[in-house]
Each structure stands twice: as structure tokens, then as C-alpha cells.
Coordinates of C-alpha atoms and ligand atoms in Angstrom, one line a residue:
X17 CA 14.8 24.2 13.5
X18 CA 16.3 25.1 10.1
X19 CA 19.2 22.7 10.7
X20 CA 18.4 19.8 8.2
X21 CA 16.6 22.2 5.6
X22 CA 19.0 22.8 2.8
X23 CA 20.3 26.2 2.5
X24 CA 18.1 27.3 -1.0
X25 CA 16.2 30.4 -1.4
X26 CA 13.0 30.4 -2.9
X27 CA 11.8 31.4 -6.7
X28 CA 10.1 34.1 -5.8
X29 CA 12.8 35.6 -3.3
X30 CA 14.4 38.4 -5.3
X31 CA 18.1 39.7 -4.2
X32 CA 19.6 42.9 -5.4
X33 CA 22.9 44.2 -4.8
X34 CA 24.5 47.5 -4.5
X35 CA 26.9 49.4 -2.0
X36 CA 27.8 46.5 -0.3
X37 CA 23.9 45.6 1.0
X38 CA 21.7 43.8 -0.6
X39 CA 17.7 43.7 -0.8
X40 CA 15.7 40.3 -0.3
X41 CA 12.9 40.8 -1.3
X42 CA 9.8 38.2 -1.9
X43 CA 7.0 39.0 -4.5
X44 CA 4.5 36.6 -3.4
X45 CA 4.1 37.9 -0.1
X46 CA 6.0 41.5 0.2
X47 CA 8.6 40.9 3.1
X48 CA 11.8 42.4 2.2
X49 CA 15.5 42.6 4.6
X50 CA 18.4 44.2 3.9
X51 CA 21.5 42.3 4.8
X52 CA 24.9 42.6 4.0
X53 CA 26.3 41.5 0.5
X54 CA 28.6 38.6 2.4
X55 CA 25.9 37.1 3.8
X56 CA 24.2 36.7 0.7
X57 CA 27.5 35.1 -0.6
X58 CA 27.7 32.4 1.9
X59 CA 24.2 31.7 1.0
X60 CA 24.9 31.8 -2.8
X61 CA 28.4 29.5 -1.8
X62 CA 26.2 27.1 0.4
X63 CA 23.3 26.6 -2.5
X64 CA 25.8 25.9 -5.0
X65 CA 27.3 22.7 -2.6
X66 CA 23.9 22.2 -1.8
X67 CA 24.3 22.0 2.4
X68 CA 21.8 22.0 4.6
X69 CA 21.9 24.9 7.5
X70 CA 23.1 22.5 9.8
X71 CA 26.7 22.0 7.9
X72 CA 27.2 25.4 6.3
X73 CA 26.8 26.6 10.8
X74 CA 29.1 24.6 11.5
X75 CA 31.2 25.9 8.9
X76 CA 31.7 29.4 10.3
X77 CA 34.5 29.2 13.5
X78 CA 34.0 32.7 14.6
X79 CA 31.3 32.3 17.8
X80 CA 30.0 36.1 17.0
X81 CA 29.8 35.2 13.2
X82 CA 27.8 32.2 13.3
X83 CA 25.5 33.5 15.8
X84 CA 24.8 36.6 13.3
X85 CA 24.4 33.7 10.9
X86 CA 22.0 31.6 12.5
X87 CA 20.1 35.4 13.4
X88 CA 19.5 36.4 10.1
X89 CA 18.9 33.2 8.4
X90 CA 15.9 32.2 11.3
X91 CA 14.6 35.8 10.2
X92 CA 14.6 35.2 6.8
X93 CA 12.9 31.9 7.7
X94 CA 10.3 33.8 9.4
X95 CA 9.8 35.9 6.5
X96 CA 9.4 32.9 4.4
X97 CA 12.6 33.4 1.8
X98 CA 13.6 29.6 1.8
X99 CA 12.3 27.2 -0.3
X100 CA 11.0 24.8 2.1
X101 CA 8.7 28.2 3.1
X102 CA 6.9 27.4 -0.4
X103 CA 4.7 25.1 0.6
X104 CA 3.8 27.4 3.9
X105 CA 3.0 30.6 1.2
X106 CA 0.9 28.5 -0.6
X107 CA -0.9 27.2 2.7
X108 CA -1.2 30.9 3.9
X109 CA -2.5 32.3 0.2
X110 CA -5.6 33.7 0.3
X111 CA -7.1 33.6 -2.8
X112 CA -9.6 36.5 -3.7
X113 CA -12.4 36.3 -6.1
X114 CA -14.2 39.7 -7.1
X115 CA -17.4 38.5 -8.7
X116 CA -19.9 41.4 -11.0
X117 CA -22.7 39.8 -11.1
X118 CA -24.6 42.2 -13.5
X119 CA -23.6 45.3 -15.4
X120 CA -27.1 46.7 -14.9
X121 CA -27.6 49.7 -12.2
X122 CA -29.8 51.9 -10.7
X123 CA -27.5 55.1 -10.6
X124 CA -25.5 57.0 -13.7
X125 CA -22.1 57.7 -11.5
X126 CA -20.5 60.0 -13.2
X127 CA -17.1 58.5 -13.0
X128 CA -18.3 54.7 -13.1
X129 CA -15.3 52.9 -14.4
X130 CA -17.3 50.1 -16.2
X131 CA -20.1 52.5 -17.8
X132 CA -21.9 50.4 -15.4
X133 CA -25.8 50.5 -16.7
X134 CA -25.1 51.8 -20.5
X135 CA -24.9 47.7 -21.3
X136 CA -21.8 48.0 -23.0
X137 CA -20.0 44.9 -21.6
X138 CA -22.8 42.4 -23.5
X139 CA -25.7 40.6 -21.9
X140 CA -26.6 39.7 -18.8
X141 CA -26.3 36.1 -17.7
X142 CA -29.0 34.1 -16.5
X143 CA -29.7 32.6 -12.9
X144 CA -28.1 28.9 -14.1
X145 CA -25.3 30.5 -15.5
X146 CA -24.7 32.8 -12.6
X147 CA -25.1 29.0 -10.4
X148 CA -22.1 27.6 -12.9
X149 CA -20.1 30.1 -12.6
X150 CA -20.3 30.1 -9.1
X151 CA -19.5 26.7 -8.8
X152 CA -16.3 26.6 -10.8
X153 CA -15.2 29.6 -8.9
X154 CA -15.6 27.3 -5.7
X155 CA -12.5 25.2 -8.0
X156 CA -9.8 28.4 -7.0
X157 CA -10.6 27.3 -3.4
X158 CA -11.1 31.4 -2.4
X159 CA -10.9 32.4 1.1
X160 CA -12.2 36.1 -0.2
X161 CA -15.5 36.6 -2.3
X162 CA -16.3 39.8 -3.0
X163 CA -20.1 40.8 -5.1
X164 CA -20.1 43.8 -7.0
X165 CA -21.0 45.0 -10.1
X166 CA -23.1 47.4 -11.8
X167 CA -25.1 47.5 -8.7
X168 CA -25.6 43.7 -7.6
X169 CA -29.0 44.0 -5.9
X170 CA -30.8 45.2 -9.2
X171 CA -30.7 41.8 -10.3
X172 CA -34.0 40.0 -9.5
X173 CA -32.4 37.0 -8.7
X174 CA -29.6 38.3 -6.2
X175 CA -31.4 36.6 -3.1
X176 CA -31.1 33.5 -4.9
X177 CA -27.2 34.2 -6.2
X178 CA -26.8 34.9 -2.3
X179 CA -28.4 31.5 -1.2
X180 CA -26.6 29.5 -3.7
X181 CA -23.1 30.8 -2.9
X182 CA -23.5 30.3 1.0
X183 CA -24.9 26.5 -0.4
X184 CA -21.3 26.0 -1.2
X185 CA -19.1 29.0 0.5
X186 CA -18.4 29.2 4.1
X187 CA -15.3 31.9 4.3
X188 CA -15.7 35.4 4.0
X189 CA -18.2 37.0 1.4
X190 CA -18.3 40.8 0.8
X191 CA -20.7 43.4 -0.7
X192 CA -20.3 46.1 -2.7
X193 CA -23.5 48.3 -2.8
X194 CA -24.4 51.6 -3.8
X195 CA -27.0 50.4 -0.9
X196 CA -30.2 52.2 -2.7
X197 CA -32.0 48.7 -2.2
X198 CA -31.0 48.0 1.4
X199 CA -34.9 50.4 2.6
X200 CA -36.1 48.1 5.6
X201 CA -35.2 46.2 8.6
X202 CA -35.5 42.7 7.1
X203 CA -33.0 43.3 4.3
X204 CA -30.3 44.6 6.6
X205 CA -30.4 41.8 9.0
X206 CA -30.7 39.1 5.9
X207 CA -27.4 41.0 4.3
X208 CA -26.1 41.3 7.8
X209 CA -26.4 37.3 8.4
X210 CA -25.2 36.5 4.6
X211 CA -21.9 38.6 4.3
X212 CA -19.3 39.2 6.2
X213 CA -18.5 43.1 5.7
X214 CA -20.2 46.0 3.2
X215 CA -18.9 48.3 0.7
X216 CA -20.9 51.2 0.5
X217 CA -19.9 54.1 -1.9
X218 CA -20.8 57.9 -1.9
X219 CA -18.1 60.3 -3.5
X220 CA -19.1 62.9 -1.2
X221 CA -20.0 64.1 2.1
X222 CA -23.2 66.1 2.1
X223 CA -26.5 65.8 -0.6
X224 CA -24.3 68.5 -2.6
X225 CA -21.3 66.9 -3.3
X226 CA -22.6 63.3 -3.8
X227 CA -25.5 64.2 -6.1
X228 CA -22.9 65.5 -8.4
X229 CA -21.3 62.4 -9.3
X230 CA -24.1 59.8 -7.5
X231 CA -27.6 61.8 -8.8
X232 CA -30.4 63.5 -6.8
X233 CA -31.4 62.3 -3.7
X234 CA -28.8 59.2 -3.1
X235 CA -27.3 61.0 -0.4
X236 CA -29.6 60.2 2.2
X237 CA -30.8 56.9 0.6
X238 CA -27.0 55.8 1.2
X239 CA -27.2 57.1 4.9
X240 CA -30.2 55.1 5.5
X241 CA -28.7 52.1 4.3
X242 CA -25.7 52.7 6.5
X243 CA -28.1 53.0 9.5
X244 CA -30.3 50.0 8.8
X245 CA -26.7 48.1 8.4
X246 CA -25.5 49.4 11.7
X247 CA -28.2 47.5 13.9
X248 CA -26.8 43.9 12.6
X249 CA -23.0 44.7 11.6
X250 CA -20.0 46.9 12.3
X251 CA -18.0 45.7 9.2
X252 CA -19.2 49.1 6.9
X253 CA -16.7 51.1 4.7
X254 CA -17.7 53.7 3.0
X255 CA -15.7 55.2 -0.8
X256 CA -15.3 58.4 -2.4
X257 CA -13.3 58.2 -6.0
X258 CA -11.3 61.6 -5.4
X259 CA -10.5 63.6 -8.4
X260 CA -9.1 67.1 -8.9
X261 CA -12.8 68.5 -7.9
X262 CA -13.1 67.0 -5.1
X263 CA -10.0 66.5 -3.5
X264 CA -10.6 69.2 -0.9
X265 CA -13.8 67.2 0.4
X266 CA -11.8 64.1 1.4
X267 CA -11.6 65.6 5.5
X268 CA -15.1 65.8 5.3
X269 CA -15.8 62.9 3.8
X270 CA -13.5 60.9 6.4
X271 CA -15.6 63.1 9.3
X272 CA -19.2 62.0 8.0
X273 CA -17.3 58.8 8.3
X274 CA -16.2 58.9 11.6
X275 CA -19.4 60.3 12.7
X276 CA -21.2 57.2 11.2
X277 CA -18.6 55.0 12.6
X278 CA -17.8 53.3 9.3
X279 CA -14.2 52.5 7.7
X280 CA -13.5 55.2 5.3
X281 CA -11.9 54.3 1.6
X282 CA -10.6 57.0 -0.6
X283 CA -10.2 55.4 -4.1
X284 CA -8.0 57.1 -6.9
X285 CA -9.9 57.9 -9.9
X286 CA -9.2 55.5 -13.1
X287 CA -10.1 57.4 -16.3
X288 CA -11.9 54.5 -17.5
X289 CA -15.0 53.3 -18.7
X290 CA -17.3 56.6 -18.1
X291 CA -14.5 57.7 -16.0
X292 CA -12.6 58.2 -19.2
X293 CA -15.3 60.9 -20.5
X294 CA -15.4 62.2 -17.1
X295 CA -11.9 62.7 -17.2
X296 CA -11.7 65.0 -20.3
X297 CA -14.3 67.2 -18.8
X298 CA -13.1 68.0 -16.1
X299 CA -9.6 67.5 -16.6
X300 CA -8.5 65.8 -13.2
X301 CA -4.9 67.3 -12.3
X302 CA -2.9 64.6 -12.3
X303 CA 0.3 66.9 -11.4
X304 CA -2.1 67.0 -8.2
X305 CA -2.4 63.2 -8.0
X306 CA 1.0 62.8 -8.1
X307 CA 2.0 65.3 -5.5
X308 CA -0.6 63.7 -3.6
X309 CA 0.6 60.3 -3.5
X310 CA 4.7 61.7 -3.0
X311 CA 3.8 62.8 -0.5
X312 CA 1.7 60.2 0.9
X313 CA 4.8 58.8 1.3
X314 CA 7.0 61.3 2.1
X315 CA 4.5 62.0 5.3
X316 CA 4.5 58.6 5.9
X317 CA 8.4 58.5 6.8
X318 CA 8.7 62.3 8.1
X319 CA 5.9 61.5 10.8
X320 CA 7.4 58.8 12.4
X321 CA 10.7 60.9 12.8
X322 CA 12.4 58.2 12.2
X323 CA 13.0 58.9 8.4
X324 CA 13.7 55.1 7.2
X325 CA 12.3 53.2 9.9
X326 CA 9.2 51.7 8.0
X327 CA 9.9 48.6 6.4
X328 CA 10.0 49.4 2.2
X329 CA 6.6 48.2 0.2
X330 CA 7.5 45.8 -2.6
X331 CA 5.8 45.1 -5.2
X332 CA 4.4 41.9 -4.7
X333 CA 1.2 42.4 -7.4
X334 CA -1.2 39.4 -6.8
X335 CA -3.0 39.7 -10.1
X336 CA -3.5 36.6 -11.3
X337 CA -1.9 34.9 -8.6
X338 CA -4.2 34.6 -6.0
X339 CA -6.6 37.5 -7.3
X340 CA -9.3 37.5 -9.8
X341 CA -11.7 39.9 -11.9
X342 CA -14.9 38.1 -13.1
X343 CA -16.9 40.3 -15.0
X344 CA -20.8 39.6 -15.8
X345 CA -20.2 37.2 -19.0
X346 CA -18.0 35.1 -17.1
X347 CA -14.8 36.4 -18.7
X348 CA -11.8 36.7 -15.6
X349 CA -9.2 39.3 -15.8
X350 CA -6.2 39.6 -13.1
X351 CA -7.8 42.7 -11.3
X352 CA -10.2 45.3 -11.7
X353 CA -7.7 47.4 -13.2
X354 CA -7.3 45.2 -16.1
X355 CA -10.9 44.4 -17.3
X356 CA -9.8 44.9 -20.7
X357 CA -10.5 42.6 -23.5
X358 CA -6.3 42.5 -24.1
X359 CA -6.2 41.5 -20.4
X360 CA -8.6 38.5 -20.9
X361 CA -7.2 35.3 -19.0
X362 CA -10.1 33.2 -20.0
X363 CA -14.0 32.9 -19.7
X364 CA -15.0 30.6 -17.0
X365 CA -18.0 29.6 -18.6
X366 CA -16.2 28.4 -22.0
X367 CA -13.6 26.1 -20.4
X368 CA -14.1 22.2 -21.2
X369 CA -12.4 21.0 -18.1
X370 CA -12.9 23.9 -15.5
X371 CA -10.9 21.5 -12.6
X372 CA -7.8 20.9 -14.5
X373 CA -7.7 24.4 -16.1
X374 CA -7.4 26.3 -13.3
X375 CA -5.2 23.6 -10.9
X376 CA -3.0 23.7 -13.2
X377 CA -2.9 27.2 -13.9
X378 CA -3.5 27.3 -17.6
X379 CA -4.2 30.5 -18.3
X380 CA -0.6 31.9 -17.3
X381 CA -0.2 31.1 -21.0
X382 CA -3.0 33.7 -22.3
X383 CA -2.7 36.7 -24.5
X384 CA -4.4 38.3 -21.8
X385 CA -2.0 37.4 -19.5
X386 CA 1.2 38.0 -21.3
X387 CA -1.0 41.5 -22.4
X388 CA -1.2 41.7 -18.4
X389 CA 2.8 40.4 -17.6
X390 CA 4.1 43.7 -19.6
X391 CA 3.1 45.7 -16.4
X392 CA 5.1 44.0 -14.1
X393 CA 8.7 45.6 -12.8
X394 CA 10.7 42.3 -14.3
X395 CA 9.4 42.7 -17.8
X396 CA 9.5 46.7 -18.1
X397 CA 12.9 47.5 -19.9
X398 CA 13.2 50.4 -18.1
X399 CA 13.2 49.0 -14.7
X400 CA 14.3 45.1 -15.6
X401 CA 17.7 45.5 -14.4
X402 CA 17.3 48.4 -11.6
X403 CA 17.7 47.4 -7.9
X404 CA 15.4 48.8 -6.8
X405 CA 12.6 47.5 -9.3
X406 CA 10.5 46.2 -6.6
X407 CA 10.6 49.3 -4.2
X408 CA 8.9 52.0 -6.5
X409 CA 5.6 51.0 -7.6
X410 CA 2.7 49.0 -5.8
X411 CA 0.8 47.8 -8.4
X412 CA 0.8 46.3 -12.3
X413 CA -1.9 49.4 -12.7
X414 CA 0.2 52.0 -11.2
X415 CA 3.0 51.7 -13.6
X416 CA 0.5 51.0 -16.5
X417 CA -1.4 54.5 -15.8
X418 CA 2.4 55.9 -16.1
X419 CA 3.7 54.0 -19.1
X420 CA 0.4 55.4 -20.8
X421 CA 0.4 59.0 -19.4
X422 CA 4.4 58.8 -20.3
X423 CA 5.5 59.7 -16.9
X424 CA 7.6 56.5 -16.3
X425 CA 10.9 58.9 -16.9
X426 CA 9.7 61.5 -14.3
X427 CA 8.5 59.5 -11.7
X428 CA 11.8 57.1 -11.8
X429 CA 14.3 60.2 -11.4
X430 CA 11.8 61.4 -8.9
X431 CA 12.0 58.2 -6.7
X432 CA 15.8 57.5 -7.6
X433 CA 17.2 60.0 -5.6
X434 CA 14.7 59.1 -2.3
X435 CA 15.7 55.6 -3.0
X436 CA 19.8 55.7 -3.4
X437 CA 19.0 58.1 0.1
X438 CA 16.5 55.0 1.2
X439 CA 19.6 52.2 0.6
X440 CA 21.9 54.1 2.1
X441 CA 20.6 54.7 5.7
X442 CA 18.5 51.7 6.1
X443 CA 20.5 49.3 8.8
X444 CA 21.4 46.0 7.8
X445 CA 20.6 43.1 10.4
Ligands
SAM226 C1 -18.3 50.0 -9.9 S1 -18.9 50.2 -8.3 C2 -20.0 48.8 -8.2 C3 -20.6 48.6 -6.9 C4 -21.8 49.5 -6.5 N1 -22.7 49.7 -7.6 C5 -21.3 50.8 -6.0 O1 -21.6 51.8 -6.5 O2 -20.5 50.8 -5.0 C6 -17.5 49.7 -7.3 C7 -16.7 50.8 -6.8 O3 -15.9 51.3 -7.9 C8 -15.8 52.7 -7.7 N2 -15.5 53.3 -9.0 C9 -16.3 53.5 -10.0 N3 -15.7 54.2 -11.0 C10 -14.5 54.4 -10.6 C11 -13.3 55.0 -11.2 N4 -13.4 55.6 -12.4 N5 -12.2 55.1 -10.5 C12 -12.1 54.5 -9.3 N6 -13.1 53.9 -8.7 C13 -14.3 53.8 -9.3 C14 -17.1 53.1 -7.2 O4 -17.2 54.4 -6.6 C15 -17.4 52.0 -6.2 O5 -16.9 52.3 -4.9

């Protein structure tokens, strides 16, 4: 089926080279193969005379080497490396929108990352503007809407913000609740028949340990919620942010979990926003964080026996791409990592031609994005010319935490050595 496609791989297919194998790796959508360096060669050979599949097969005599030709090149079809996959990436794209609706809340968190009721991101948009803005977002044809905020269901309107987007959104709409306001039947099955999954959060597992970060009382408002949710929907997940005080709860955070039946998430504290203050006080350990995510992965391959078996993560950051951050005033940031002014791609609300601006992907030219673009592997001198750029880190935030913690160094002679061990056993097709 490849035959008349002409042998080209794609922009965003990335190859690196070294000890004879080389990594293809694709950023838009995270499949990676190693194959051997000659391979890659005859590729390279066939772009450059610009044959199709068809001619450079026919050009191998050896029956066993064109076979292992046509084998790896129908694979790295399936994983969508060729240019004629383009078009099928950007068919398959989902594009996600987050959404805060308000700033406003009903709880203090402790560790709330956007200082989420202390009003510092400016004013709250009225029930119009919330309307606008929900129709230009309808322009990045998302497949993935997700409401958050603050606490979405403070706002007086949010019934109304609800009815308006299923007016012009069919695909999948998400909450995220601290789930105070969900008290009775009739809102549950409402929710339940509006959105497609919830979001609940509460950074503990008993009264004790989620009144210290949540307030007095929450605990068994967020069960009840959870309950009431349960009689019209099974698509619950519950979060704890773990930090150095807490990190001994997470089993019995995933047990009240499993004993509610609802999808645990374990976030990683970010020191921002209140978080930041939060994280002075009580001085989160990040030497802990980073054993605990080494060896996150370190489990990961030792448990399978099979040390290298698991097919490598690449970074494949869709910030930007197909993933968005709108904040309460309308202005959208690549992710909820970056809601920083610096990070600012543009304000949806401001933008004289809202259509053409974001077909044609204007803001790539931003401050806010080029701010943004500094975090990516490619652009970090460090890593720019490494080969195995796309194999340490899984996200622009991950390596900005380092880069501002100044652990870049440490973590990169930490993961050298697992990678060089990581290149070197992992079978080439
Ligand atoms: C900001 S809240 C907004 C939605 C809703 N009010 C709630 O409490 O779930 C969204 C999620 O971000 C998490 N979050 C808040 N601060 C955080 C931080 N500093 N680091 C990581 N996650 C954080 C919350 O625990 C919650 O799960």
C-alpha cells in the first residue's frame, strides 16, 4: 500500500544516530523505533532521488533484504513517520481546550496553584463574554473541553455557561470540581447528563488529612458529591497534589479510592501561585520528588523483568499544538503549567479576526510563545544536539522546574548513564 508514496519522512519525525542504531522518533504523536543506521541511509539515499517505495523495493536484489525493507518501512507507516501520514496526524489530533471559567472559589487550598479566590488574576468576566469566548473556542475545532477554575460552580451563571456550550459542543466536556456545590439528587443527574467525566479533588484520605490543605469539613462534603455522582456516572477521578508531607498518604488515598470506585490522580506539587508560599513553609523535599519519579521509572522497567522491553516515552509536548490554557480574562497559554503572563499566546477576547487567527496559527509568533519554545528539548543548549534529547523529559514544564531549580546538570548525568545502557540493549527491528 506504500508502493506509489514517495519515500519522505515527515517534519516532525526526528532521527538520531549513534552506535550504529538510530532513534525515529515523532513529536507530534510519541511513537518512536529503533532501526539500524543503514536503513535510515537508504531512506536518506531514496529522499534525496525522490523515489517512491515502489522503485527504491525494487532496488534491493537480496529477497531477505527487501523483505526487512518493506517490514520496517510498513511499521513506520503504521506509526505514522512518512509524510503522506501528515494529513492522517492532523485527522487524528485531538485538540484540548482547558477552560477557567472564574477565579473565584469557595475553599482556601493551601497549595492552589492560581491563588484561586485571592482575585489576583483580574476581574471576572461577565455571562456575554463567557458566551464569546466560548464560541471562538468552538474555531480550534476541540474534541476535549475541560471546565475548571477557581471553583467553576461558584459562578451564578455556570448552568447557563453549561447550556450554552452543549448549544454548540457535542464531543466530550469535562469538570473539574472541588464538588462542595454538587448537595442533591437533581444536580448530579443534570452534571451527569451535561459532561462526560468529573474531576474531583481532595489531597487526602480521611477528614484529617484533607482539612489540612482543603479546610474544615470538605472531607465529607467531597464524599457526598462522589456518591450523588455515582447514581448517574462512573467517569469519577479523584486528586491529591502530593508533597513532602504527604507523600506517605498516597496508598491510602488510592484505597479510599478504590473503595469509592473512582480513578485515582496523584498530581505533583508546582510551587506556584499559593503553592509557592506553601512551598517555603513547608519546604517540600524535592531530593524526595526526584527519587520518587527515578524510580517511577526505574520500577516501571525492573517489574516487567524484561529490563528494556517498554517502548521509550518521547517528548512529544502538545502545548500549543493541540492544547490550550484559557484562563478567566480570556488570555490562552500552552498549558496549565505556563499561565504566566511571559507565556501569554494571546487573549481570545482581543483578537480582530478570531477565524483567521487561530487557522492559521498566528500566535506561534508570540512572545509568549517563543517565552514558552525555550522549554522545549530542540531549543535547550544543553540538550540541542544530544540523541537522546527526546527520551529524558516528558514535558516543557518538567525541564523548566529543572532549569529553574538548576538541576538540569544532575538529572542529565543521572539519566545518561540509564540511557547509553537503554541504546545499547534495545533490539532493532
Ligand atoms: C486549581 S483546581 C480548580 C478546580 C477545582 N476548584 C478543584 O479544586 O478541583 C484544579 C486542580 O489543580 C490542583 N492544584 C492546585 N494547586 C496545585 C499545585 N500547586 N500543584 C499541583 N496541582 C495543583 C488541584 O488540587 C485540583 O485538582
Amino acid at each position: 500500500m506504500l508502493n506509489n508514496v514517495k519515500v519522505a519522512f515527515s517534519n516532525d519525525t526526528k532521527i538520531f544516530s549513534e552506535n550504529s542504531k538510530s532513534l525515529v522518533a515523532n513529536i507530534k504523536t510519541g511513537n518512536c523505533l529503533f532501526i539500524s543506521d543503514e536503513i535510515v541511509e537508504i531512506y536518506r539515499r531514496a529522499e534525496d532521488e525522490n523515489l517512491s517505495f515502489e522503485e527504491l523495493f525494487s532496488c534491493v536484489e537480496d529477497a531477505n533484504s527487501k523483505k526487512l525493507l518493506i517490514k520496517v518501512s510498513e511499521k513506520l507507516d503504521s506509526l505514522k513517520m512518512w509524510q503522506h501520514n501528515e494529513n492522517e496526524i492532523l485527522n487524528m489530533r485531538k485538540t484540548k481546550i482547558s477552560f477557567d471559567i472564574t477565579n473565584n472559589c469557595n475553599l482556601r487550598c493551601k497549595h492552589c496553584c492560581i491563588s484561586a479566590g485571592d482575585n489576583l488574576r483580574g476581574k471576572e468576566l461577565s455571562t456575554n463574554e463567557i458566551f464569546n469566548i466560548i464560541d471562538r473556542i468552538m474555531l480550534f475545532a476541540p474534541d476535549n473541553i475541560t471546565i475548571s477554575g477557581g471553583e467553576p460552580m461558584v459562578r451564578n451563571d455556570f448552568f447557563e455557561i453549561t447550556e450554552k456550550i452543549r448549544s454548540v459542543y457535542s464531543s466530550y466536556l469535562s469538570l473539574m470540581t472541588n464538588g462542595i456545590l454538587i448537595k442533591d439528587d437533581q444536580t448530579a443527574a443534570y452534571l451527569a447528563d451535561k459532561y462526560d467525566s468529573f474531576s474531583l479533588s481532595i489531597d487526602g484520605y480521611d477528614e484529617t488529612s484533607c482539612s489540612a490543605i482543603r479546610g474544615k469539613g470538605v472531607f465529607d462534603k467531597v464524599i457526598n458529591a462522589i456518591n450523588l455522582l455515582k447514581k448517574y456516572t462512573d467517569k469519577i477521578s479523584l486528586s491529591m497534589v502530593r508533597t513532602s508531607d504527604n507523600s506517605s498518604d498516597t496508598q491510602l488515598f488510592r484505597k479510599l479510592c478504590q473503595s469509592l470506585d473512582v480513578y485515582p490522580v496523584i498530581r505533583v506539587f508546582e510551587p506556584v501561585g499559593r503553592g509557592k508560599e506553601f512551598y517555603e513553609r513547608v519546604t517540600v523535599d524535592r531530593e524526595f520528588d526526584e527519587h520518587c519519579i527515578n524510580w517511577q521509572r526505574v520500577e516501571y522497567n525492573f517489574m516487567s523483568r524484561k529490563i528494556y522491553s517498554y517502548k521509550p516515552q518521547i517528548f512529544s509536548c502538545q502545548g500549543a499544538v493541540s492544547e490550550f490554557q484559557i484562563d478567566q480574562k480570556g488570555d490562552v497559554f500552552p498549558c496549565p503549567m505556563f499561565m504566566n503572563e511571559e507565556f501569554k499566546l494571546f487573549n481570545i477576547l482581543d483578537i480582530t479576526d478570531p477565524e483567521e487567527f487561530i487557522s492559521s496559527k498566528k500566535y506561534i509568533t508570540s512572545t509568549g510563545y517563543y517565552n514558552f519554545s525555550k522549554y522545549l528539548p530542540e531549543n535547550i543548549p544543553k540538550c540541542s544536539k544530544c540523541t537522546k534529547q527526546l527520551m529524558c523529559f516528558s514535558c516543557a514544564a518538567e525541564i523548566q522546574k529543572m532549569i529553574i531549580n538548576g538541576d538540569l546538570e544532575k538529572k542529565c548525568a543521572e539519566y545518561s548513564n540509564y540511557f547509553d545502557m537503554y541504546w545499547r540493549d534495545y533490539e532493532c527491528i
